[in-house]
mmCIF file with all atom_site columns, C-alpha atoms and ligand atoms in Angstrom:
data_model
loop_
_atom_site.group_PDB
_atom_site.id
_atom_site.type_symbol
_atom_site.label_atom_id
_atom_site.label_alt_id
_atom_site.label_comp_id
_atom_site.label_asym_id
_atom_site.label_entity_id
_atom_site.label_seq_id
_atom_site.pdbx_PDB_ins_code
_atom_site.Cartn_x
_atom_site.Cartn_y
_atom_site.Cartn_z
_atom_site.occupancy
_atom_site.B_iso_or_equiv
_atom_site.pdbx_formal_charge
_atom_site.auth_seq_id
_atom_site.auth_comp_id
_atom_site.auth_asym_id
_atom_site.auth_atom_id
_atom_site.pdbx_PDB_model_num
ATOM   1   C  CA  . MET T 1 1   ? 14.120  45.531  17.328 1.00 0.00 ? 1   MET T CA  1
ATOM   2   C  CA  . TYR T 1 2   ? 12.521  48.940  17.625 1.00 0.00 ? 2   TYR T CA  1
ATOM   3   C  CA  . CYS T 1 3   ? 13.493  52.422  16.503 1.00 0.00 ? 3   CYS T CA  1
ATOM   4   C  CA  . ILE T 1 4   ? 15.010  54.306  19.427 1.00 0.00 ? 4   ILE T CA  1
ATOM   5   C  CA  . GLU T 1 5   ? 13.523  57.538  18.112 1.00 0.00 ? 5   GLU T CA  1
ATOM   6   C  CA  . CYS T 1 6   ? 9.908   56.806  17.181 1.00 0.00 ? 6   CYS T CA  1
ATOM   7   C  CA  . GLY T 1 7   ? 9.419   53.259  18.457 1.00 0.00 ? 7   GLY T CA  1
ATOM   8   C  CA  . VAL T 1 8   ? 8.328   51.652  15.190 1.00 0.00 ? 8   VAL T CA  1
ATOM   9   C  CA  . LYS T 1 9   ? 9.091   47.930  14.836 1.00 0.00 ? 9   LYS T CA  1
ATOM   10  C  CA  . LEU T 1 10  ? 12.041  47.374  12.530 1.00 0.00 ? 10  LEU T CA  1
ATOM   11  C  CA  . GLY T 1 11  ? 13.115  44.553  10.250 1.00 0.00 ? 11  GLY T CA  1
ATOM   12  C  CA  . GLU T 1 12  ? 16.398  42.959  11.221 1.00 0.00 ? 12  GLU T CA  1
ATOM   13  C  CA  . ALA T 1 13  ? 18.162  44.122  8.052  1.00 0.00 ? 13  ALA T CA  1
ATOM   14  C  CA  . GLU T 1 14  ? 17.051  47.705  8.212  1.00 0.00 ? 14  GLU T CA  1
ATOM   15  C  CA  . LYS T 1 15  ? 19.836  50.227  8.469  1.00 0.00 ? 15  LYS T CA  1
ATOM   16  C  CA  . LYS T 1 16  ? 17.517  53.198  8.787  1.00 0.00 ? 16  LYS T CA  1
ATOM   17  C  CA  . CYS T 1 17  ? 14.110  53.668  10.394 1.00 0.00 ? 17  CYS T CA  1
ATOM   18  C  CA  . PRO T 1 18  ? 11.557  53.807  7.519  1.00 0.00 ? 18  PRO T CA  1
ATOM   19  C  CA  . LEU T 1 19  ? 9.584   56.496  9.355  1.00 0.00 ? 19  LEU T CA  1
ATOM   20  C  CA  . CYS T 1 20  ? 12.022  58.905  10.930 1.00 0.00 ? 20  CYS T CA  1
ATOM   21  C  CA  . ASN T 1 21  ? 15.265  57.985  9.145  1.00 0.00 ? 21  ASN T CA  1
ATOM   22  C  CA  . THR T 1 22  ? 17.136  57.369  12.387 1.00 0.00 ? 22  THR T CA  1
ATOM   23  C  CA  . ALA T 1 23  ? 20.135  55.135  11.821 1.00 0.00 ? 23  ALA T CA  1
ATOM   24  C  CA  . VAL T 1 24  ? 19.653  51.638  13.204 1.00 0.00 ? 24  VAL T CA  1
ATOM   25  C  CA  . TYR T 1 25  ? 22.502  49.927  14.965 1.00 0.00 ? 25  TYR T CA  1
ATOM   26  C  CA  . HIS T 1 26  ? 22.347  46.654  16.785 1.00 0.00 ? 26  HIS T CA  1
ATOM   27  C  CA  . PRO T 1 27  ? 25.640  44.939  17.663 1.00 0.00 ? 27  PRO T CA  1
ATOM   28  C  CA  . ASN T 1 28  ? 24.124  41.429  17.318 1.00 0.00 ? 28  ASN T CA  1
ATOM   29  C  CA  . TYR T 1 29  ? 22.570  41.957  13.882 1.00 0.00 ? 29  TYR T CA  1
ATOM   30  C  CA  . VAL T 1 30  ? 25.303  42.336  11.307 1.00 0.00 ? 30  VAL T CA  1
ATOM   31  C  CA  . ASP T 1 31  ? 24.186  42.575  7.675  1.00 0.00 ? 31  ASP T CA  1
ATOM   32  C  CA  . ARG T 1 32  ? 21.387  40.078  7.796  1.00 0.00 ? 32  ARG T CA  1
ATOM   33  C  CA  . PRO T 1 33  ? 19.089  39.878  4.787  1.00 0.00 ? 33  PRO T CA  1
ATOM   34  C  CA  . GLY T 1 34  ? 15.447  40.769  5.326  1.00 0.00 ? 34  GLY T CA  1
ATOM   35  C  CA  . LYS T 1 35  ? 12.840  43.332  4.491  1.00 0.00 ? 35  LYS T CA  1
ATOM   36  C  CA  . SER T 1 36  ? 11.149  46.222  6.164  1.00 0.00 ? 36  SER T CA  1
ATOM   37  C  CA  . LEU T 1 37  ? 8.387   45.281  8.584  1.00 0.00 ? 37  LEU T CA  1
ATOM   38  C  CA  . TYR T 1 38  ? 6.592   48.591  8.325  1.00 0.00 ? 38  TYR T CA  1
ATOM   39  C  CA  . PRO T 1 39  ? 4.040   48.367  5.463  1.00 0.00 ? 39  PRO T CA  1
ATOM   40  C  CA  . SER T 1 40  ? 5.066   50.673  2.625  1.00 0.00 ? 40  SER T CA  1
ATOM   41  C  CA  . GLU T 1 41  ? 1.475   51.738  1.900  1.00 0.00 ? 41  GLU T CA  1
ATOM   42  C  CA  . LYS T 1 42  ? 1.294   53.209  5.395  1.00 0.00 ? 42  LYS T CA  1
ATOM   43  C  CA  . MET T 1 43  ? 4.390   55.356  4.952  1.00 0.00 ? 43  MET T CA  1
ATOM   44  C  CA  . PRO T 1 44  ? 3.594   58.998  5.678  1.00 0.00 ? 44  PRO T CA  1
ATOM   45  C  CA  . LYS T 1 45  ? 3.173   60.967  2.469  1.00 0.00 ? 45  LYS T CA  1
ATOM   46  C  CA  . LYS T 1 46  ? 5.230   64.075  1.949  1.00 0.00 ? 46  LYS T CA  1
ATOM   47  C  CA  . ALA T 1 47  ? 3.355   67.002  3.412  1.00 0.00 ? 47  ALA T CA  1
ATOM   48  C  CA  . SER T 1 48  ? 1.907   69.098  0.621  1.00 0.00 ? 48  SER T CA  1
ATOM   49  C  CA  . ARG T 1 49  ? -0.081  72.190  1.306  1.00 0.00 ? 49  ARG T CA  1
ATOM   50  C  CA  . SER T 1 50  ? -3.490  71.685  -0.149 1.00 0.00 ? 50  SER T CA  1
ATOM   51  C  CA  . LYS T 1 51  ? -5.029  74.110  -2.603 1.00 0.00 ? 51  LYS T CA  1
ATOM   52  C  CA  . ALA T 1 52  ? -8.262  73.871  -0.603 1.00 0.00 ? 52  ALA T CA  1
ATOM   53  C  CA  . LEU T 1 53  ? -6.536  75.288  2.461  1.00 0.00 ? 53  LEU T CA  1
ATOM   54  C  CA  . ASN T 1 54  ? -5.174  78.195  0.435  1.00 0.00 ? 54  ASN T CA  1
ATOM   55  C  CA  . GLY T 1 55  ? -8.629  78.841  -1.002 1.00 0.00 ? 55  GLY T CA  1
ATOM   56  C  CA  . ALA T 1 56  ? -10.050 78.814  2.509  1.00 0.00 ? 56  ALA T CA  1
ATOM   57  C  CA  . MET T 1 57  ? -7.433  81.388  3.520  1.00 0.00 ? 57  MET T CA  1
ATOM   58  C  CA  . ILE T 1 58  ? -8.602  83.725  0.732  1.00 0.00 ? 58  ILE T CA  1
ATOM   59  C  CA  . ILE T 1 59  ? -12.191 83.422  1.947  1.00 0.00 ? 59  ILE T CA  1
ATOM   60  C  CA  . LEU T 1 60  ? -10.997 84.051  5.480  1.00 0.00 ? 60  LEU T CA  1
ATOM   61  C  CA  . PHE T 1 61  ? -9.456  87.315  4.312  1.00 0.00 ? 61  PHE T CA  1
ATOM   62  C  CA  . LEU T 1 62  ? -12.365 88.270  2.056  1.00 0.00 ? 62  LEU T CA  1
ATOM   63  C  CA  . ILE T 1 63  ? -15.045 87.976  4.759  1.00 0.00 ? 63  ILE T CA  1
ATOM   64  C  CA  . PRO T 1 64  ? -13.711 90.758  7.037  1.00 0.00 ? 64  PRO T CA  1
ATOM   65  C  CA  . LEU T 1 65  ? -12.990 92.819  3.913  1.00 0.00 ? 65  LEU T CA  1
ATOM   66  C  CA  . PHE T 1 66  ? -16.588 92.535  2.785  1.00 0.00 ? 66  PHE T CA  1
ATOM   67  C  CA  . VAL T 1 67  ? -17.974 93.186  6.276  1.00 0.00 ? 67  VAL T CA  1
ATOM   68  C  CA  . CYS T 1 68  ? -15.851 96.330  6.554  1.00 0.00 ? 68  CYS T CA  1
ATOM   69  C  CA  . PHE T 1 69  ? -16.999 97.738  3.215  1.00 0.00 ? 69  PHE T CA  1
ATOM   70  C  CA  . VAL T 1 70  ? -20.647 97.071  4.058  1.00 0.00 ? 70  VAL T CA  1
ATOM   71  C  CA  . ALA T 1 71  ? -20.335 98.549  7.562  1.00 0.00 ? 71  ALA T CA  1
ATOM   72  C  CA  . ASP T 1 72  ? -18.522 101.612 6.217  1.00 0.00 ? 72  ASP T CA  1
ATOM   73  C  CA  . LEU T 1 73  ? -21.150 102.185 3.506  1.00 0.00 ? 73  LEU T CA  1
ATOM   74  C  CA  . GLN T 1 74  ? -23.961 101.720 6.005  1.00 0.00 ? 74  GLN T CA  1
ATOM   75  C  CA  . LEU T 1 75  ? -22.671 104.565 8.161  1.00 0.00 ? 75  LEU T CA  1
ATOM   76  C  CA  . ASP T 1 76  ? -22.986 107.464 5.730  1.00 0.00 ? 76  ASP T CA  1
ATOM   77  C  CA  . GLY T 1 77  ? -23.205 106.006 2.258  1.00 0.00 ? 77  GLY T CA  1
ATOM   78  C  CA  . ARG T 1 78  ? -19.562 106.317 1.278  1.00 0.00 ? 78  ARG T CA  1
ATOM   79  C  CA  . LEU T 1 79  ? -16.271 104.611 1.920  1.00 0.00 ? 79  LEU T CA  1
ATOM   80  C  CA  . GLU T 1 80  ? -14.073 106.248 4.549  1.00 0.00 ? 80  GLU T CA  1
ATOM   81  C  CA  . TRP T 1 81  ? -12.076 104.085 6.889  1.00 0.00 ? 81  TRP T CA  1
ATOM   82  C  CA  . SER T 1 82  ? -12.616 100.713 5.227  1.00 0.00 ? 82  SER T CA  1
ATOM   83  C  CA  . GLY T 1 83  ? -9.821  101.436 2.729  1.00 0.00 ? 83  GLY T CA  1
ATOM   84  C  CA  . TYR T 1 84  ? -7.275  101.343 5.553  1.00 0.00 ? 84  TYR T CA  1
ATOM   85  C  CA  . VAL T 1 85  ? -8.629  98.040  6.826  1.00 0.00 ? 85  VAL T CA  1
ATOM   86  C  CA  . ALA T 1 86  ? -8.609  96.614  3.303  1.00 0.00 ? 86  ALA T CA  1
ATOM   87  C  CA  . GLY T 1 87  ? -4.994  97.718  2.836  1.00 0.00 ? 87  GLY T CA  1
ATOM   88  C  CA  . ALA T 1 88  ? -3.905  96.227  6.150  1.00 0.00 ? 88  ALA T CA  1
ATOM   89  C  CA  . LEU T 1 89  ? -5.678  92.947  5.342  1.00 0.00 ? 89  LEU T CA  1
ATOM   90  C  CA  . MET T 1 90  ? -4.050  92.774  1.928  1.00 0.00 ? 90  MET T CA  1
ATOM   91  C  CA  . LEU T 1 91  ? -0.645  93.479  3.458  1.00 0.00 ? 91  LEU T CA  1
ATOM   92  C  CA  . SER T 1 92  ? -1.032  90.652  5.946  1.00 0.00 ? 92  SER T CA  1
ATOM   93  C  CA  . TYR T 1 93  ? -2.318  88.346  3.205  1.00 0.00 ? 93  TYR T CA  1
ATOM   94  C  CA  . ILE T 1 94  ? 0.732   89.066  1.032  1.00 0.00 ? 94  ILE T CA  1
ATOM   95  C  CA  . ALA T 1 95  ? 3.060   88.617  4.014  1.00 0.00 ? 95  ALA T CA  1
ATOM   96  C  CA  . PHE T 1 96  ? 1.621   85.425  5.531  1.00 0.00 ? 96  PHE T CA  1
ATOM   97  C  CA  . ALA T 1 97  ? -0.811  83.636  3.222  1.00 0.00 ? 97  ALA T CA  1
ATOM   98  C  CA  . LEU T 1 98  ? 0.637   84.231  -0.251 1.00 0.00 ? 98  LEU T CA  1
ATOM   99  C  CA  . PRO T 1 99  ? 3.944   82.364  0.392  1.00 0.00 ? 99  PRO T CA  1
ATOM   100 C  CA  . MET T 1 100 ? 1.861   79.307  1.369  1.00 0.00 ? 100 MET T CA  1
ATOM   101 C  CA  . TRP T 1 101 ? 0.863   78.850  -2.274 1.00 0.00 ? 101 TRP T CA  1
ATOM   102 C  CA  . PHE T 1 102 ? 4.409   77.750  -2.984 1.00 0.00 ? 102 PHE T CA  1
ATOM   103 C  CA  . GLN T 1 103 ? 6.137   74.581  -1.900 1.00 0.00 ? 103 GLN T CA  1
ATOM   104 C  CA  . LYS T 1 104 ? 9.348   76.425  -1.135 1.00 0.00 ? 104 LYS T CA  1
ATOM   105 C  CA  . PRO T 1 105 ? 8.660   80.127  -0.878 1.00 0.00 ? 105 PRO T CA  1
ATOM   106 C  CA  . ASN T 1 106 ? 11.773  82.026  -1.905 1.00 0.00 ? 106 ASN T CA  1
ATOM   107 C  CA  . PRO T 1 107 ? 12.340  84.949  0.511  1.00 0.00 ? 107 PRO T CA  1
ATOM   108 C  CA  . VAL T 1 108 ? 14.430  86.702  -2.157 1.00 0.00 ? 108 VAL T CA  1
ATOM   109 C  CA  . ILE T 1 109 ? 11.171  87.172  -4.095 1.00 0.00 ? 109 ILE T CA  1
ATOM   110 C  CA  . PHE T 1 110 ? 8.692   87.563  -1.244 1.00 0.00 ? 110 PHE T CA  1
ATOM   111 C  CA  . VAL T 1 111 ? 10.587  90.123  0.845  1.00 0.00 ? 111 VAL T CA  1
ATOM   112 C  CA  . PRO T 1 112 ? 10.661  92.777  -1.927 1.00 0.00 ? 112 PRO T CA  1
ATOM   113 C  CA  . CYS T 1 113 ? 6.974   92.012  -2.634 1.00 0.00 ? 113 CYS T CA  1
ATOM   114 C  CA  . ASN T 1 114 ? 6.171   92.891  0.965  1.00 0.00 ? 114 ASN T CA  1
ATOM   115 C  CA  . PHE T 1 115 ? 8.029   96.186  0.679  1.00 0.00 ? 115 PHE T CA  1
ATOM   116 C  CA  . VAL T 1 116 ? 6.240   97.098  -2.567 1.00 0.00 ? 116 VAL T CA  1
ATOM   117 C  CA  . ALA T 1 117 ? 2.901   96.322  -0.925 1.00 0.00 ? 117 ALA T CA  1
ATOM   118 C  CA  . THR T 1 118 ? 3.844   98.413  2.122  1.00 0.00 ? 118 THR T CA  1
ATOM   119 C  CA  . ALA T 1 119 ? 4.877   101.353 -0.067 1.00 0.00 ? 119 ALA T CA  1
ATOM   120 C  CA  . LEU T 1 120 ? 1.564   101.169 -1.960 1.00 0.00 ? 120 LEU T CA  1
ATOM   121 C  CA  . TYR T 1 121 ? -0.358  101.076 1.321  1.00 0.00 ? 121 TYR T CA  1
ATOM   122 C  CA  . LEU T 1 122 ? 1.519   104.117 2.621  1.00 0.00 ? 122 LEU T CA  1
ATOM   123 C  CA  . LEU T 1 123 ? 0.854   105.904 -0.677 1.00 0.00 ? 123 LEU T CA  1
ATOM   124 C  CA  . TYR T 1 124 ? -2.854  105.155 -0.275 1.00 0.00 ? 124 TYR T CA  1
ATOM   125 C  CA  . ILE T 1 125 ? -2.874  106.530 3.297  1.00 0.00 ? 125 ILE T CA  1
ATOM   126 C  CA  . ASN T 1 126 ? -0.997  109.615 2.120  1.00 0.00 ? 126 ASN T CA  1
ATOM   127 C  CA  . ILE T 1 127 ? -3.516  110.288 -0.662 1.00 0.00 ? 127 ILE T CA  1
ATOM   128 C  CA  . ALA T 1 128 ? -6.541  109.438 1.486  1.00 0.00 ? 128 ALA T CA  1
ATOM   129 C  CA  . THR T 1 129 ? -5.449  111.776 4.271  1.00 0.00 ? 129 THR T CA  1
ATOM   130 C  CA  . GLY T 1 130 ? -4.248  114.504 1.910  1.00 0.00 ? 130 GLY T CA  1
ATOM   131 C  CA  . GLY T 1 131 ? -0.714  114.238 3.280  1.00 0.00 ? 131 GLY T CA  1
ATOM   132 C  CA  . THR T 1 132 ? 2.463   115.372 1.566  1.00 0.00 ? 132 THR T CA  1
ATOM   133 C  CA  . TRP T 1 133 ? 4.884   113.014 3.305  1.00 0.00 ? 133 TRP T CA  1
ATOM   134 C  CA  . PHE T 1 134 ? 4.920   110.082 0.913  1.00 0.00 ? 134 PHE T CA  1
ATOM   135 C  CA  . LEU T 1 135 ? 7.451   111.196 -1.709 1.00 0.00 ? 135 LEU T CA  1
ATOM   136 C  CA  . SER T 1 136 ? 9.909   112.905 0.608  1.00 0.00 ? 136 SER T CA  1
ATOM   137 C  CA  . PHE T 1 137 ? 9.665   110.577 3.598  1.00 0.00 ? 137 PHE T CA  1
ATOM   138 C  CA  . ALA T 1 138 ? 7.724   107.304 3.365  1.00 0.00 ? 138 ALA T CA  1
ATOM   139 C  CA  . LEU T 1 139 ? 8.974   106.309 -0.097 1.00 0.00 ? 139 LEU T CA  1
ATOM   140 C  CA  . PRO T 1 140 ? 12.729  106.863 0.481  1.00 0.00 ? 140 PRO T CA  1
ATOM   141 C  CA  . ILE T 1 141 ? 12.534  105.184 3.911  1.00 0.00 ? 141 ILE T CA  1
ATOM   142 C  CA  . THR T 1 142 ? 10.710  102.159 2.477  1.00 0.00 ? 142 THR T CA  1
ATOM   143 C  CA  . VAL T 1 143 ? 13.096  101.920 -0.474 1.00 0.00 ? 143 VAL T CA  1
ATOM   144 C  CA  . GLY T 1 144 ? 16.134  102.219 1.817  1.00 0.00 ? 144 GLY T CA  1
ATOM   145 C  CA  . LEU T 1 145 ? 14.919  99.583  4.260  1.00 0.00 ? 145 LEU T CA  1
ATOM   146 C  CA  . CYS T 1 146 ? 13.927  97.377  1.326  1.00 0.00 ? 146 CYS T CA  1
ATOM   147 C  CA  . MET T 1 147 ? 17.426  97.628  -0.161 1.00 0.00 ? 147 MET T CA  1
ATOM   148 C  CA  . ILE T 1 148 ? 19.132  96.758  3.148  1.00 0.00 ? 148 ILE T CA  1
ATOM   149 C  CA  . THR T 1 149 ? 16.724  93.906  3.947  1.00 0.00 ? 149 THR T CA  1
ATOM   150 C  CA  . CYS T 1 150 ? 16.787  92.435  0.427  1.00 0.00 ? 150 CYS T CA  1
ATOM   151 C  CA  . THR T 1 151 ? 20.592  92.501  0.353  1.00 0.00 ? 151 THR T CA  1
ATOM   152 C  CA  . VAL T 1 152 ? 20.754  90.664  3.687  1.00 0.00 ? 152 VAL T CA  1
ATOM   153 C  CA  . VAL T 1 153 ? 18.074  88.135  2.731  1.00 0.00 ? 153 VAL T CA  1
ATOM   154 C  CA  . THR T 1 154 ? 19.648  87.437  -0.673 1.00 0.00 ? 154 THR T CA  1
ATOM   155 C  CA  . LEU T 1 155 ? 23.149  87.039  0.761  1.00 0.00 ? 155 LEU T CA  1
ATOM   156 C  CA  . LEU T 1 156 ? 21.964  84.840  3.647  1.00 0.00 ? 156 LEU T CA  1
ATOM   157 C  CA  . TYR T 1 157 ? 19.861  82.732  1.287  1.00 0.00 ? 157 TYR T CA  1
ATOM   158 C  CA  . TYR T 1 158 ? 22.495  82.082  -1.367 1.00 0.00 ? 158 TYR T CA  1
ATOM   159 C  CA  . LEU T 1 159 ? 25.740  82.252  0.585  1.00 0.00 ? 159 LEU T CA  1
ATOM   160 C  CA  . ARG T 1 160 ? 26.526  79.492  3.010  1.00 0.00 ? 160 ARG T CA  1
ATOM   161 C  CA  . LYS T 1 161 ? 29.320  81.390  4.735  1.00 0.00 ? 161 LYS T CA  1
ATOM   162 C  CA  . GLY T 1 162 ? 29.946  84.777  6.237  1.00 0.00 ? 162 GLY T CA  1
ATOM   163 C  CA  . ARG T 1 163 ? 26.672  85.218  8.089  1.00 0.00 ? 163 ARG T CA  1
ATOM   164 C  CA  . LEU T 1 164 ? 28.316  87.333  10.774 1.00 0.00 ? 164 LEU T CA  1
ATOM   165 C  CA  . TYR T 1 165 ? 29.811  89.642  8.130  1.00 0.00 ? 165 TYR T CA  1
ATOM   166 C  CA  . ILE T 1 166 ? 26.441  90.007  6.417  1.00 0.00 ? 166 ILE T CA  1
ATOM   167 C  CA  . VAL T 1 167 ? 24.439  90.711  9.580  1.00 0.00 ? 167 VAL T CA  1
ATOM   168 C  CA  . GLY T 1 168 ? 27.167  92.969  11.005 1.00 0.00 ? 168 GLY T CA  1
ATOM   169 C  CA  . GLY T 1 169 ? 27.362  94.958  7.765  1.00 0.00 ? 169 GLY T CA  1
ATOM   170 C  CA  . ALA T 1 170 ? 23.574  95.276  7.639  1.00 0.00 ? 170 ALA T CA  1
ATOM   171 C  CA  . ILE T 1 171 ? 23.419  96.591  11.209 1.00 0.00 ? 171 ILE T CA  1
ATOM   172 C  CA  . MET T 1 172 ? 26.054  99.206  10.369 1.00 0.00 ? 172 MET T CA  1
ATOM   173 C  CA  . ALA T 1 173 ? 24.149  100.189 7.220  1.00 0.00 ? 173 ALA T CA  1
ATOM   174 C  CA  . LEU T 1 174 ? 21.021  100.557 9.357  1.00 0.00 ? 174 LEU T CA  1
ATOM   175 C  CA  . GLY T 1 175 ? 22.983  102.914 11.629 1.00 0.00 ? 175 GLY T CA  1
ATOM   176 C  CA  . ALA T 1 176 ? 23.951  105.098 8.676  1.00 0.00 ? 176 ALA T CA  1
ATOM   177 C  CA  . PHE T 1 177 ? 20.336  104.945 7.549  1.00 0.00 ? 177 PHE T CA  1
ATOM   178 C  CA  . MET T 1 178 ? 19.280  106.662 10.805 1.00 0.00 ? 178 MET T CA  1
ATOM   179 C  CA  . LEU T 1 179 ? 21.068  109.844 9.715  1.00 0.00 ? 179 LEU T CA  1
ATOM   180 C  CA  . LEU T 1 180 ? 19.177  109.806 6.418  1.00 0.00 ? 180 LEU T CA  1
ATOM   181 C  CA  . MET T 1 181 ? 15.942  109.229 8.322  1.00 0.00 ? 181 MET T CA  1
ATOM   182 C  CA  . GLU T 1 182 ? 16.460  112.269 10.534 1.00 0.00 ? 182 GLU T CA  1
ATOM   183 C  CA  . PHE T 1 183 ? 17.359  114.358 7.489  1.00 0.00 ? 183 PHE T CA  1
ATOM   184 C  CA  . LEU T 1 184 ? 14.229  113.263 5.575  1.00 0.00 ? 184 LEU T CA  1
ATOM   185 C  CA  . MET T 1 185 ? 12.018  113.838 8.618  1.00 0.00 ? 185 MET T CA  1
ATOM   186 C  CA  . GLY T 1 186 ? 13.464  117.320 8.958  1.00 0.00 ? 186 GLY T CA  1
ATOM   187 C  CA  . VAL T 1 187 ? 12.806  118.098 5.290  1.00 0.00 ? 187 VAL T CA  1
ATOM   188 C  CA  . THR T 1 188 ? 9.293   116.650 5.280  1.00 0.00 ? 188 THR T CA  1
ATOM   189 C  CA  . PHE T 1 189 ? 7.949   117.931 8.591  1.00 0.00 ? 189 PHE T CA  1
ATOM   190 C  CA  . GLN T 1 190 ? 10.148  121.080 8.854  1.00 0.00 ? 190 GLN T CA  1
ATOM   191 C  CA  . LEU T 1 191 ? 11.914  119.864 11.972 1.00 0.00 ? 191 LEU T CA  1
ATOM   192 C  CA  . PRO T 1 192 ? 15.262  121.278 13.069 1.00 0.00 ? 192 PRO T CA  1
ATOM   193 C  CA  . PHE T 1 193 ? 18.235  118.934 12.775 1.00 0.00 ? 193 PHE T CA  1
ATOM   194 C  CA  . ILE T 1 194 ? 19.051  118.195 16.431 1.00 0.00 ? 194 ILE T CA  1
ATOM   195 C  CA  . GLY T 1 195 ? 21.101  115.090 15.784 1.00 0.00 ? 195 GLY T CA  1
ATOM   196 C  CA  . TRP T 1 196 ? 19.124  112.434 17.671 1.00 0.00 ? 196 TRP T CA  1
ATOM   197 C  CA  . SER T 1 197 ? 20.123  109.997 14.946 1.00 0.00 ? 197 SER T CA  1
ATOM   198 C  CA  . ILE T 1 198 ? 23.733  110.112 16.192 1.00 0.00 ? 198 ILE T CA  1
ATOM   199 C  CA  . TYR T 1 199 ? 22.768  107.898 19.171 1.00 0.00 ? 199 TYR T CA  1
ATOM   200 C  CA  . PRO T 1 200 ? 21.239  104.969 17.260 1.00 0.00 ? 200 PRO T CA  1
ATOM   201 C  CA  . LEU T 1 201 ? 24.016  105.456 14.692 1.00 0.00 ? 201 LEU T CA  1
ATOM   202 C  CA  . CYS T 1 202 ? 26.718  104.945 17.349 1.00 0.00 ? 202 CYS T CA  1
ATOM   203 C  CA  . VAL T 1 203 ? 24.971  101.976 18.984 1.00 0.00 ? 203 VAL T CA  1
ATOM   204 C  CA  . LEU T 1 204 ? 24.327  100.205 15.668 1.00 0.00 ? 204 LEU T CA  1
ATOM   205 C  CA  . MET T 1 205 ? 27.849  100.916 14.396 1.00 0.00 ? 205 MET T CA  1
ATOM   206 C  CA  . LEU T 1 206 ? 29.345  99.470  17.587 1.00 0.00 ? 206 LEU T CA  1
ATOM   207 C  CA  . PHE T 1 207 ? 27.100  96.412  17.518 1.00 0.00 ? 207 PHE T CA  1
ATOM   208 C  CA  . GLY T 1 208 ? 27.636  95.757  13.802 1.00 0.00 ? 208 GLY T CA  1
ATOM   209 C  CA  . GLY T 1 209 ? 31.351  96.325  14.264 1.00 0.00 ? 209 GLY T CA  1
ATOM   210 C  CA  . LEU T 1 210 ? 31.402  93.817  17.122 1.00 0.00 ? 210 LEU T CA  1
ATOM   211 C  CA  . LEU T 1 211 ? 29.807  91.162  14.896 1.00 0.00 ? 211 LEU T CA  1
ATOM   212 C  CA  . ILE T 1 212 ? 32.356  91.811  12.157 1.00 0.00 ? 212 ILE T CA  1
ATOM   213 C  CA  . TYR T 1 213 ? 35.156  91.663  14.735 1.00 0.00 ? 213 TYR T CA  1
ATOM   214 C  CA  . LEU T 1 214 ? 33.813  88.275  15.838 1.00 0.00 ? 214 LEU T CA  1
ATOM   215 C  CA  . ALA T 1 215 ? 33.646  87.178  12.207 1.00 0.00 ? 215 ALA T CA  1
ATOM   216 C  CA  . ILE T 1 216 ? 37.328  88.029  11.770 1.00 0.00 ? 216 ILE T CA  1
ATOM   217 C  CA  . ASN T 1 217 ? 38.537  86.791  15.153 1.00 0.00 ? 217 ASN T CA  1
ATOM   218 C  CA  . SER T 1 218 ? 37.693  83.099  15.276 1.00 0.00 ? 218 SER T CA  1
ATOM   219 C  CA  . SER T 1 219 ? 38.992  82.442  18.806 1.00 0.00 ? 219 SER T CA  1
ATOM   220 C  CA  . ALA T 1 220 ? 36.809  85.199  20.278 1.00 0.00 ? 220 ALA T CA  1
ATOM   221 C  CA  . ARG T 1 221 ? 33.889  83.786  18.301 1.00 0.00 ? 221 ARG T CA  1
ATOM   222 C  CA  . GLU T 1 222 ? 34.437  80.294  19.683 1.00 0.00 ? 222 GLU T CA  1
ATOM   223 C  CA  . ILE T 1 223 ? 34.398  81.581  23.266 1.00 0.00 ? 223 ILE T CA  1
ATOM   224 C  CA  . ILE T 1 224 ? 31.088  83.379  22.671 1.00 0.00 ? 224 ILE T CA  1
ATOM   225 C  CA  . GLU T 1 225 ? 29.602  80.412  20.796 1.00 0.00 ? 225 GLU T CA  1
ATOM   226 C  CA  . ARG T 1 226 ? 30.472  78.111  23.667 1.00 0.00 ? 226 ARG T CA  1
ATOM   227 C  CA  . LYS T 1 227 ? 28.904  80.454  26.201 1.00 0.00 ? 227 LYS T CA  1
ATOM   228 C  CA  . LEU T 1 228 ? 25.706  81.101  24.241 1.00 0.00 ? 228 LEU T CA  1
ATOM   229 C  CA  . PHE T 1 229 ? 25.400  77.702  22.492 1.00 0.00 ? 229 PHE T CA  1
ATOM   230 C  CA  . PHE T 1 230 ? 24.668  78.928  18.983 1.00 0.00 ? 230 PHE T CA  1
HETATM 231 ZN ZN1 . ZN  Y 2 .   ? 11.979  55.815  13.834 1.00 0.00 ? 1   ZN  Y ZN1 1
#
């Protein structure tokens, strides 16, 4: 008898494939005693991310960092553009490589970390370019987006139900956020308030509202689910 899923040879008494956990059913073999044919020492070990790989990732990020600093210094003896590259590299390291250090990276912790790193990077660019847009524009926008995203991530991660409500509510909050964005842009860059934010506001409100309507109306939801297979 062989596993229908992965093809490994099975013992006659096995109820589950030792490799892929597929249930075994054979109408002629009913509860016969026996043992697994697949040698236990050859069972695949649970995948664990090796520390060596994570160390290699750090080196992979450090090499371009070092090359940039050296190249920047070579040009005219001081650091100019390499700070931006360093910031971007660190951002991508925090976003993609840092969670790999953990067996089960918790997005409720890592998502805010990414926003903090982004805010610090924007602050650096603001200072380096002598801008005045960080406090009145970049910071409130980052904080606002961080609050919306973290709320969604936390709710989706810990609640098993109500995903449509959560996503719909977040999309509507994002719509309202557009108004704030236009206001802050106007204040920071002395732009007149022309109301462009009304358009994304309406679209996002409608879309978020539609999701919440689907969350409430189960028969409408079933029709859509059947059509889109999700
Ligand atoms: Zn199998």
